[in-house]
Coordinates of C-alpha atoms and ligand atoms in Angstrom, one line a residue:
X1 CA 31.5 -21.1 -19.9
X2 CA 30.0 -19.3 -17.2
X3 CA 28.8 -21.2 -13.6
X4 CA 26.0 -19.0 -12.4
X5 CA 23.4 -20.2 -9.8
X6 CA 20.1 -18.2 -10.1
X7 CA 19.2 -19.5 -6.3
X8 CA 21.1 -20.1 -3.6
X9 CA 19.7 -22.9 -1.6
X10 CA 17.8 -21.1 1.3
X11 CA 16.6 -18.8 -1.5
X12 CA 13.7 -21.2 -2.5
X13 CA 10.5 -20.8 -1.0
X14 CA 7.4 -22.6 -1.2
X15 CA 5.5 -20.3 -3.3
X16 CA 8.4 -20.8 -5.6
X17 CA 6.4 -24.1 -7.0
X18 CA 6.5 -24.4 -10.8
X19 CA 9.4 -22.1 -11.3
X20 CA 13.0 -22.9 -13.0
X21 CA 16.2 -22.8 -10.8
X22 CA 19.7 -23.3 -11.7
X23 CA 21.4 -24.7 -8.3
X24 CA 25.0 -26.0 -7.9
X25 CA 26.9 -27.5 -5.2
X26 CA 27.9 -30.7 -4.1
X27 CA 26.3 -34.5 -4.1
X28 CA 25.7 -35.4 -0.7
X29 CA 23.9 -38.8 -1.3
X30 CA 22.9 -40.3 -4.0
X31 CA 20.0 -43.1 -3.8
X32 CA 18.5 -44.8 -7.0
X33 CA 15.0 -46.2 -7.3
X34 CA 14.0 -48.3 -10.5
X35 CA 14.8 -45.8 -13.5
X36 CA 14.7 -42.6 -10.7
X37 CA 17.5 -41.4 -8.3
X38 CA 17.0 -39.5 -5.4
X39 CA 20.0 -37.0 -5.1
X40 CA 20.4 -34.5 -2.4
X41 CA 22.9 -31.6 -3.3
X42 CA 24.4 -29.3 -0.8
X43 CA 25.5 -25.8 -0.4
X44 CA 26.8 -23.4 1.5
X45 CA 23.2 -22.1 2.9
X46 CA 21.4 -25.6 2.6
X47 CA 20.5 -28.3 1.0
X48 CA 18.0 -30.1 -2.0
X49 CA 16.3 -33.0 -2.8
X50 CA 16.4 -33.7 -6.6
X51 CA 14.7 -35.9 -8.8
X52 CA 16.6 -37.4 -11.9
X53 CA 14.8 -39.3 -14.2
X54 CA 14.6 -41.0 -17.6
X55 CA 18.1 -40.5 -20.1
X56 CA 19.3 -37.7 -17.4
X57 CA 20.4 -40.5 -15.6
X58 CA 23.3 -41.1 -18.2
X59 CA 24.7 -38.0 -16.5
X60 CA 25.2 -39.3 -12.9
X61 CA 26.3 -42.5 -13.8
X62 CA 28.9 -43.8 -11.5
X63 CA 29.1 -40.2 -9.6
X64 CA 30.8 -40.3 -6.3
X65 CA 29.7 -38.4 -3.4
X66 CA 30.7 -34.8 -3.1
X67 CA 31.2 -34.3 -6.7
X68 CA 30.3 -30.6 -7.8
X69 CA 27.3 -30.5 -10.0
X70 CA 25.2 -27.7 -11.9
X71 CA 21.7 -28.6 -12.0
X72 CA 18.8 -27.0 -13.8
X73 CA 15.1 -28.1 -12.9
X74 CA 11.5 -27.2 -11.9
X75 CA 10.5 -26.8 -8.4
X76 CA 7.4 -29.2 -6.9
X77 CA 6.1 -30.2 -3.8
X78 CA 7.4 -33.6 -2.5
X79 CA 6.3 -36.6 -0.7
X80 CA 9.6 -36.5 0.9
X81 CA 9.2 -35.8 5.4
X82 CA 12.8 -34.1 5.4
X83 CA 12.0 -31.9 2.2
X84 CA 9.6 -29.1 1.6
X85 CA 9.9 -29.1 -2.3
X86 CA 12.2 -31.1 -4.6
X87 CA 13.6 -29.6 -8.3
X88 CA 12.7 -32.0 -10.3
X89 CA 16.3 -32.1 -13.3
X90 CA 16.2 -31.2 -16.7
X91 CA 19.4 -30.4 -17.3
X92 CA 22.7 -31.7 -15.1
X93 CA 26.4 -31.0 -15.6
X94 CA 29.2 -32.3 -14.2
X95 CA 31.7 -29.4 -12.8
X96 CA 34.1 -31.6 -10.6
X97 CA 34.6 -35.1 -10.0
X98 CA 35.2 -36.6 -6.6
X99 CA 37.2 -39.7 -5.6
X100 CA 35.7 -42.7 -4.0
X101 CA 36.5 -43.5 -1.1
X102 CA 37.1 -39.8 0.3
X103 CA 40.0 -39.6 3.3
X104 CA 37.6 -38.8 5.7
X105 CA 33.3 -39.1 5.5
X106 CA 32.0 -35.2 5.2
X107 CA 28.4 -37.0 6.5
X108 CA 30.4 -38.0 9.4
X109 CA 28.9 -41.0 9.2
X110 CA 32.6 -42.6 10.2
X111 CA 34.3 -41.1 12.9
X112 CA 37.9 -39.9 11.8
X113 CA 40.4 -38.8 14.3
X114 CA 41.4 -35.0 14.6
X115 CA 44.7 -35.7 13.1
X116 CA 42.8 -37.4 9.5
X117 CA 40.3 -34.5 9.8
X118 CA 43.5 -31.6 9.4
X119 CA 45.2 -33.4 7.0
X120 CA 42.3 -33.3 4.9
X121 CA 40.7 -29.8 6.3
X122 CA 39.1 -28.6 3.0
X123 CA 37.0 -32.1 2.8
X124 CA 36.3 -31.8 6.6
X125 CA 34.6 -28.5 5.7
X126 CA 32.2 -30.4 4.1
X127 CA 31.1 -31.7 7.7
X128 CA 28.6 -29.4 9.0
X129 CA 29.8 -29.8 12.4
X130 CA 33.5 -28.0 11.1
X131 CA 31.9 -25.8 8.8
X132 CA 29.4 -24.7 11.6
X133 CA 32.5 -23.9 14.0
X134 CA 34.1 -21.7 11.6
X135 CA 30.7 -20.2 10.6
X136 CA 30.1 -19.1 14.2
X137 CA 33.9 -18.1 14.2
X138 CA 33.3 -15.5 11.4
X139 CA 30.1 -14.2 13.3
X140 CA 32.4 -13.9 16.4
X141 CA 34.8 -11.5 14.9
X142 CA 32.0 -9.2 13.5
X143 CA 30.9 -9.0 16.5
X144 CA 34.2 -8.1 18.2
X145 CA 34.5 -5.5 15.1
X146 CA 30.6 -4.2 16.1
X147 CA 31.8 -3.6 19.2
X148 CA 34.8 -2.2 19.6
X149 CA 34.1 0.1 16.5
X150 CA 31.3 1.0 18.6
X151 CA 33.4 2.4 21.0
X152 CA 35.6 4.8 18.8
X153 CA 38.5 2.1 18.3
X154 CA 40.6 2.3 15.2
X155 CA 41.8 -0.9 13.3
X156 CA 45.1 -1.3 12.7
X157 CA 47.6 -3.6 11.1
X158 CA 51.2 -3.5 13.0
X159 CA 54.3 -5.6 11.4
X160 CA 54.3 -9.7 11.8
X161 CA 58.6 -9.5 10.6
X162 CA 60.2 -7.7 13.0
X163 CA 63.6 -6.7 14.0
X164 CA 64.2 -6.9 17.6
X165 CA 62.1 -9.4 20.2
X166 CA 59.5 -7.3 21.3
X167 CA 58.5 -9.1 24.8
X168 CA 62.5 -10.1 25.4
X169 CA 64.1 -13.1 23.9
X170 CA 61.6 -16.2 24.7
X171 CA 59.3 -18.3 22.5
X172 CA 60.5 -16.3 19.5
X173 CA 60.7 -17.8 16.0
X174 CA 63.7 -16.2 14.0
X175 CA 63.7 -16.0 10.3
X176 CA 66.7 -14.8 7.8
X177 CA 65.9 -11.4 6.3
X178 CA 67.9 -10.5 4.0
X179 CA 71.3 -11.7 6.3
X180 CA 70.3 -10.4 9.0
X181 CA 68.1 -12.5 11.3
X182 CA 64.5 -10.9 11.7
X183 CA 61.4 -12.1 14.1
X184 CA 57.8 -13.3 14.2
X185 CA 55.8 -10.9 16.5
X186 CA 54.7 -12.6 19.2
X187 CA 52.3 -9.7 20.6
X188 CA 51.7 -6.4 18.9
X189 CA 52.5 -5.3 22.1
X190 CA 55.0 -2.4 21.2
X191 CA 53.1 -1.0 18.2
X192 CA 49.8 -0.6 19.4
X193 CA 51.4 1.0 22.5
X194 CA 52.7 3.5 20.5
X195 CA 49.8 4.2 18.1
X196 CA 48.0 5.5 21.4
X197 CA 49.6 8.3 20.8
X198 CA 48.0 9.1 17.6
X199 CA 45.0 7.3 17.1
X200 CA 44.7 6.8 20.8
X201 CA 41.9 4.1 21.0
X202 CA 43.3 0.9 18.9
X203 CA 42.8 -2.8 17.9
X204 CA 44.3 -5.5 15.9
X205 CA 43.2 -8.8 14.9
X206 CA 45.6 -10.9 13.7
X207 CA 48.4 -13.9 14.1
X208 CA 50.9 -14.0 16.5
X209 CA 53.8 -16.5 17.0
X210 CA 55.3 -18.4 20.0
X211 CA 58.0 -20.6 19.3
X212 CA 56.2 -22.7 22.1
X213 CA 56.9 -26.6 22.5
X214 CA 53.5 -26.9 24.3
X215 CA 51.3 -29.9 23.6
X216 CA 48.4 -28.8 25.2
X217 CA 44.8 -28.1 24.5
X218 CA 45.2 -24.8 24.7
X219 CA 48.3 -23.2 23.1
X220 CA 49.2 -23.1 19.1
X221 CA 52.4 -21.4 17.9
X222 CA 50.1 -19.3 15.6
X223 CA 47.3 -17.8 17.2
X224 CA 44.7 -15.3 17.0
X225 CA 44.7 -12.5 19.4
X226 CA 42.5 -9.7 19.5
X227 CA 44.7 -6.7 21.0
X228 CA 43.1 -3.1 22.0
X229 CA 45.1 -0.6 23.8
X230 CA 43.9 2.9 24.3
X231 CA 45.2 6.5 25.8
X232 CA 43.8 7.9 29.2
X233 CA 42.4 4.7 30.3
X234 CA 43.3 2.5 33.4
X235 CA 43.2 -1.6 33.8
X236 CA 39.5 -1.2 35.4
X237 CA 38.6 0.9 32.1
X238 CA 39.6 -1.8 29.6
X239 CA 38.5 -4.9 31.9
X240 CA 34.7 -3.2 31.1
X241 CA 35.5 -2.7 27.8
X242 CA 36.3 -6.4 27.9
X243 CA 33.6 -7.6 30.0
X244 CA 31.1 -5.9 27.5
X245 CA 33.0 -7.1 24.6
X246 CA 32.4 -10.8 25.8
X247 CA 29.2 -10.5 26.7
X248 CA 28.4 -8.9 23.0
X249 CA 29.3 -11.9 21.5
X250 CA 27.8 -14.1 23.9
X251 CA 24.5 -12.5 22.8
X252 CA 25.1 -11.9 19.4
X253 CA 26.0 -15.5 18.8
X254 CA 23.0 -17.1 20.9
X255 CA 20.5 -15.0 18.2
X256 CA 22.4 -15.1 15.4
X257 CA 24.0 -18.5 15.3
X258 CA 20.9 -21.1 16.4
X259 CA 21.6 -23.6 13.4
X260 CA 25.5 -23.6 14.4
X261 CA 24.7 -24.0 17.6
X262 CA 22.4 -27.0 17.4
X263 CA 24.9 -28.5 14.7
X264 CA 28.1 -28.2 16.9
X265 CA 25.3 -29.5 20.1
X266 CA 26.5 -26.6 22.3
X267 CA 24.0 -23.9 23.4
X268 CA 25.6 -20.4 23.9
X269 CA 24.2 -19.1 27.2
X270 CA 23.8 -15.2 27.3
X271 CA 26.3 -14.0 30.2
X272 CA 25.4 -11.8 33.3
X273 CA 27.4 -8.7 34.3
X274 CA 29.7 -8.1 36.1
X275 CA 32.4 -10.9 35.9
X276 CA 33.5 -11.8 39.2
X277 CA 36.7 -9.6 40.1
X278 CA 38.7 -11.8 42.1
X279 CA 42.4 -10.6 43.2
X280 CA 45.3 -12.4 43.2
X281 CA 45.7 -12.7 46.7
X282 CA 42.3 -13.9 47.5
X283 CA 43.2 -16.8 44.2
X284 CA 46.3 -17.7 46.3
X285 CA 44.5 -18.0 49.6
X286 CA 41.7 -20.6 47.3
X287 CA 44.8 -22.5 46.0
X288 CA 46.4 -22.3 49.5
X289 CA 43.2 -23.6 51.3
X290 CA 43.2 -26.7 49.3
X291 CA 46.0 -27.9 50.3
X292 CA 48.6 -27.0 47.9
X293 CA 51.9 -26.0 47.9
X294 CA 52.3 -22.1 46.9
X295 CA 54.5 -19.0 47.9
X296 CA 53.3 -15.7 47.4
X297 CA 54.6 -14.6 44.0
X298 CA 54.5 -17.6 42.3
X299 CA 53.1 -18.3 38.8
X300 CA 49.5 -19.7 39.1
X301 CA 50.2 -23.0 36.7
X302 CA 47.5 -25.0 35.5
X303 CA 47.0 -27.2 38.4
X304 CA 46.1 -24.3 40.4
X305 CA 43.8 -22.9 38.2
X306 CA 42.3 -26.0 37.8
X307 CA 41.6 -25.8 41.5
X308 CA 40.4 -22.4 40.9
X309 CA 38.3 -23.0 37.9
X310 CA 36.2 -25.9 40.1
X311 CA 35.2 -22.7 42.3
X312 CA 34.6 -20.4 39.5
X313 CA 33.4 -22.2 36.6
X314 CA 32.5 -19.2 34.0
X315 CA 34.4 -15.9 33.6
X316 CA 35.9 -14.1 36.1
X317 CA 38.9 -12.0 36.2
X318 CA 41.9 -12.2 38.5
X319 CA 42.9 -8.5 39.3
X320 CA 46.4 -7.2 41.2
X321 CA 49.0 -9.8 39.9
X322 CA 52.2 -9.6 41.7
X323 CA 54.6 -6.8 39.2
X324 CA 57.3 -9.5 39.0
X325 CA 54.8 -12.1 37.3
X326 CA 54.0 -9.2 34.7
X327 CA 55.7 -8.1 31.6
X328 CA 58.2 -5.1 32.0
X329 CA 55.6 -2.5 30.8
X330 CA 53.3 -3.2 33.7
X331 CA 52.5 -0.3 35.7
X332 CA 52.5 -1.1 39.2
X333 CA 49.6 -0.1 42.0
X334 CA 50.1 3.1 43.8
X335 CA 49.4 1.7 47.6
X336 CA 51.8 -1.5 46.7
X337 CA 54.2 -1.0 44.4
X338 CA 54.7 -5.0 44.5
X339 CA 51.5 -5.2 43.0
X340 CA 50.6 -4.4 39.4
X341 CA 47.8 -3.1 37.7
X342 CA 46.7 -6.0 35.8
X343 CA 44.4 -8.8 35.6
X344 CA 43.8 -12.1 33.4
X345 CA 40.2 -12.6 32.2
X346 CA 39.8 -16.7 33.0
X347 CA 37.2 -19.2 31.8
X348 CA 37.5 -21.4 34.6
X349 CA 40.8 -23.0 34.3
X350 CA 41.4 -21.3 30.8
X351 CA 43.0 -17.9 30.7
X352 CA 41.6 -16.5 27.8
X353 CA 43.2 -12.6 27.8
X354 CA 45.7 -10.7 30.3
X355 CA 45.9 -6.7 30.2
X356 CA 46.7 -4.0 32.6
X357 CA 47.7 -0.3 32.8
X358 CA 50.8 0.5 31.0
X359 CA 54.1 2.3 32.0
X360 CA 54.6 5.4 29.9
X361 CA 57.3 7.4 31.7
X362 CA 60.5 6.0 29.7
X363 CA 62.6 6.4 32.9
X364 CA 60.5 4.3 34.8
X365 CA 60.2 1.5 32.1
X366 CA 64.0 1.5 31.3
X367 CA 64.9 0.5 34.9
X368 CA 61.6 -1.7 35.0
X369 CA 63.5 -3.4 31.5
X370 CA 66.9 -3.5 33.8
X371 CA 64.9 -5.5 36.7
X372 CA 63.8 -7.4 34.1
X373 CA 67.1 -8.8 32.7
X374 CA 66.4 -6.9 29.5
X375 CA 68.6 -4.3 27.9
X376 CA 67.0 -1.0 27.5
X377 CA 69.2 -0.4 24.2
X378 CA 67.3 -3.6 22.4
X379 CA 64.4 -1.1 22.9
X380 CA 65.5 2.1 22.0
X381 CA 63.4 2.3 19.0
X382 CA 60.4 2.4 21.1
X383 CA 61.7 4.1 24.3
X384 CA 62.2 7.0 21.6
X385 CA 58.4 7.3 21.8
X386 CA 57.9 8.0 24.7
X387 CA 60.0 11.3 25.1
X388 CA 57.2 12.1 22.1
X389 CA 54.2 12.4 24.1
X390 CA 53.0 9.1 25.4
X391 CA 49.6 9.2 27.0
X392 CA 48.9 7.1 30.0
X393 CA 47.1 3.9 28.3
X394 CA 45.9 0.7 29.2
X395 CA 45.2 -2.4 26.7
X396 CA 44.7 -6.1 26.7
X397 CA 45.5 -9.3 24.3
X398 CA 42.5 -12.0 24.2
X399 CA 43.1 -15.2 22.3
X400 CA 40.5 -15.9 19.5
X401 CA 40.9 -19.5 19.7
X402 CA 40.5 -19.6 23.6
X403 CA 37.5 -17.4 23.1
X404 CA 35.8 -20.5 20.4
X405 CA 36.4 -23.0 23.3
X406 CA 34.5 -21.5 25.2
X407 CA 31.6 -20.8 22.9
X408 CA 31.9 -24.0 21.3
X409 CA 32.3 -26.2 24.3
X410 CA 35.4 -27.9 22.5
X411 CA 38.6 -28.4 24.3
X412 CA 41.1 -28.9 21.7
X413 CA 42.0 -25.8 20.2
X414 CA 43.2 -27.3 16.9
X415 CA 39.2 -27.5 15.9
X416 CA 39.1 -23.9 16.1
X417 CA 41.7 -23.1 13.6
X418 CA 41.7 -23.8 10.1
X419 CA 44.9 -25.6 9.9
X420 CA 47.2 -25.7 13.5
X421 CA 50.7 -24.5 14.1
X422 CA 52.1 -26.7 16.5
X423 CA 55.2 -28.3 17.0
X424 CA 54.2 -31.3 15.2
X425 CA 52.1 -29.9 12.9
X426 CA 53.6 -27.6 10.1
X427 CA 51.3 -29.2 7.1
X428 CA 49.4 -29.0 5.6
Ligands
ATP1 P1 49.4 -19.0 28.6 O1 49.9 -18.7 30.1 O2 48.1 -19.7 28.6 O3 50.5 -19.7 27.8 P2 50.2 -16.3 28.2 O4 50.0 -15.7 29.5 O5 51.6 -16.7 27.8 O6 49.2 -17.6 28.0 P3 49.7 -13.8 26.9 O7 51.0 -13.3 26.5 O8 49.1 -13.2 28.1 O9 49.6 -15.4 27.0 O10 48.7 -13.6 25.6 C1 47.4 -13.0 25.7 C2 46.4 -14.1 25.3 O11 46.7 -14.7 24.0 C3 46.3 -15.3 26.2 O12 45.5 -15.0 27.4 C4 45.7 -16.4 25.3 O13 44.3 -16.2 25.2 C5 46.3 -16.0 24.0 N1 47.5 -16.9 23.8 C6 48.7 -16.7 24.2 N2 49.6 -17.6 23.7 C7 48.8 -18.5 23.0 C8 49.1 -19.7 22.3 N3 50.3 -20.2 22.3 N4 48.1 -20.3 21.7 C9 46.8 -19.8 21.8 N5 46.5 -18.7 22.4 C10 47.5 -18.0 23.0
MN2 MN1 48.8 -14.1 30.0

């Protein structure tokens, strides 16, 4: 048996009036009036009134919402105000049969909790609200492709299983391979530095792992990251690269996305250039000023970038971290070698990327590893690289999911993600 459609659902027009269809998708109500009933049927692109009348009736007998049905009919005009045509049925069959009651209402009618809503994600893709957010979330990512395709960067795919801990020893998950114990990635870090050397512009977009027992808003122990890196550029090079990346999907999104937007409630504002650059030093001064506690050096947490966020409440970047507060491949500034050429792209309180110029003189990196309390002989695989040629480069990591916060206005990252990796969470 074959399941064609001739229409999808925002294929029928008015002038399509007296012509047959052949529609399928899923009962969203179901109403009955006398020897009529007044079904609506979703699909992906939209949704139907229909009219089922007479015997056909038989057919829908006891159906449950969100049952999958095939339905041939006649379009004609309607008395109905939210519909511009209804089919009227001559021919309905039954492809899948839903339970009654569901675990959680698709109309959304009753509110479930987050924690109901992923354990039953494939139902609460029938919402519109969740199927809107991951709509928009596909639309995102073609635009991040647009753009940095755009720009002469190369896609690549580096290992997620790998043999040594790529960013030193923490929030690593370890796996058995084979006997000997193996790694989930937790950057592509080391890979895409060294593609720079053939490829020289690169990006990846995919999963990354951090053994992280956070229970925040914010952090999942499988993420999305968007990663670039690329040869003969410096941090200023790729923060642009990044600013105009952003501001791409910003305005993408705002044209392309109106019905997600007005689904989800939240309106995605086009951005201005240029982000505020702010340094680290004028941030610690801001945190300093109001009244907190804070030594040069230290780690801005997220009460301080709350603080920060109140002053600067869209994106901005914060420019010239401290090199000790940087991972060991950080190049550092030439007028203060304490300094590092880097910078974290926030969202007001939400860091949403960090990048900088890379090291690429092997000397210099192994005693930057040493400094760092890692052993340059856990890395000789890629310290081998760079006696191979190794441009000077520059690159960044920005989080997908932190990225659909802010364009979605929703500050639980688990409603971003299809189904969240956290430390309570494995299933489903
Ligand atoms: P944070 O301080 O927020 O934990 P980080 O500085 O450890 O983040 P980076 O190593 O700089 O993270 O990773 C680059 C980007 O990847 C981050 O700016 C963030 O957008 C995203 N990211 C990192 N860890 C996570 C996570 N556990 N969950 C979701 N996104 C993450
Ligand atoms: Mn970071």
């Amino acid at each position: 048996m074959r399941f064609n459609r001739t229409h999808n659902i925002d294929e029928i027009k008015l002038d399509m009036i007296g012509q047959k269809v052949i529609l399928g998708g899923w009962v969203e109500d179901l109403r009955k009036l006398g020897k009529m009933t007044f079904l609506t049927i979703r699909d992906v692109t939209g949704i139907a009134q229909v009219i089922v009348k007479g015997e056909l009736n038989a057919q829908i007998e006891n159906l449950n919402r969100q049952s999958v049905l095939r339905i041939s009919g006649t379009i004609q005009g309607t008395k109905a105000k939210d519909f511009d045509y209804e089919v009227n049925a001559e021919k309905i069959e039954v492809l899948a049969k839903a339970i009654h009651p569901l675990p959680i209402d698709p109309l959304g009618r009753l509110e479930s909790n987050i924690d109901t809503r992923l354990n039953s994600r494939a139902i609460d893709m029938r919402n519109q609200k969740t199927a809107s957010i991951f709509k928009l979330r596909h639309h995102v990512l073609s635009s991040i492709r647009k753009t940095l395709i755009e720009k002469k960067f190369i896609e690549i795919n580096t290992p997620k299983i790998i043999g040594s801990a790529s960013e030193g020893g923490a929030n690593l998950f370890s796996l058995d391979y084979f006997g000997k114990t193996a790694y989930l990635a937790q950057s592509p870090q080391l890979y895409k530095e060294q593609m720079t050397i053939g490829l020289e512009r690169v990006f990846e977009i995919a999963s990354f792992y951090r053994a992280e027992k956070s229970h925040t808003g914010r952090h999942l122990a499988e993420f999305t990251s968007v990663d670039i890196e690329a040869a003969f550029m410096d941090y200023t090079d790729v923060m642009s690269i990044l600013e105009s990346l952003i501001l791409d999907v910003y305005k993408f999104t705002s044209i392309n996305c109106k019905e997600e937007q007005k689904i989800i409630g939240h309106e995605i504002k086009v951005r201005s250039s240029p982000f505020e650059r702010i340094t680290y030093s004028n941030v610690f001064d801001e945190v300093k000023a109001a009244g907190v506690k804070l030594e040069f050096g230290d780690d801005l947490l997220d009460s301080h970038l709350r603080i920060v966020g109140e002053k600067h409440p869209g994106f901005y970047f914060i420019t010239d971290w401290p090199l000790k507060l940087k991972p060991f491949y950080t190049r550092e500034k030439d007028d203060d070698p304490s300094l590092s050429r880097s910078f974290d792209l926030q969202y007001g309180y939400l860091e949403l990327s960090s990048g900088g110029t890379r090291l690429h003189d092997s000397e210099v990196l192994k005693s930057r590893l040493r400094e760092q309390g890692l052993d340059p002989a856990q890395f000789v695989d890629h310290l081998k690289a760079f006696d191979w040629g190794m441009p000077p480069h520059a690159g960044w990591g920005l989080g997908l999911e932190r990225l659909m916060m802010t364009l979605t206005g929703i500050d639980n990252v688990r409603e971003v993600i299809l189904y969240p990796r956290d430390p309570d969470r494995l299933t489903p």
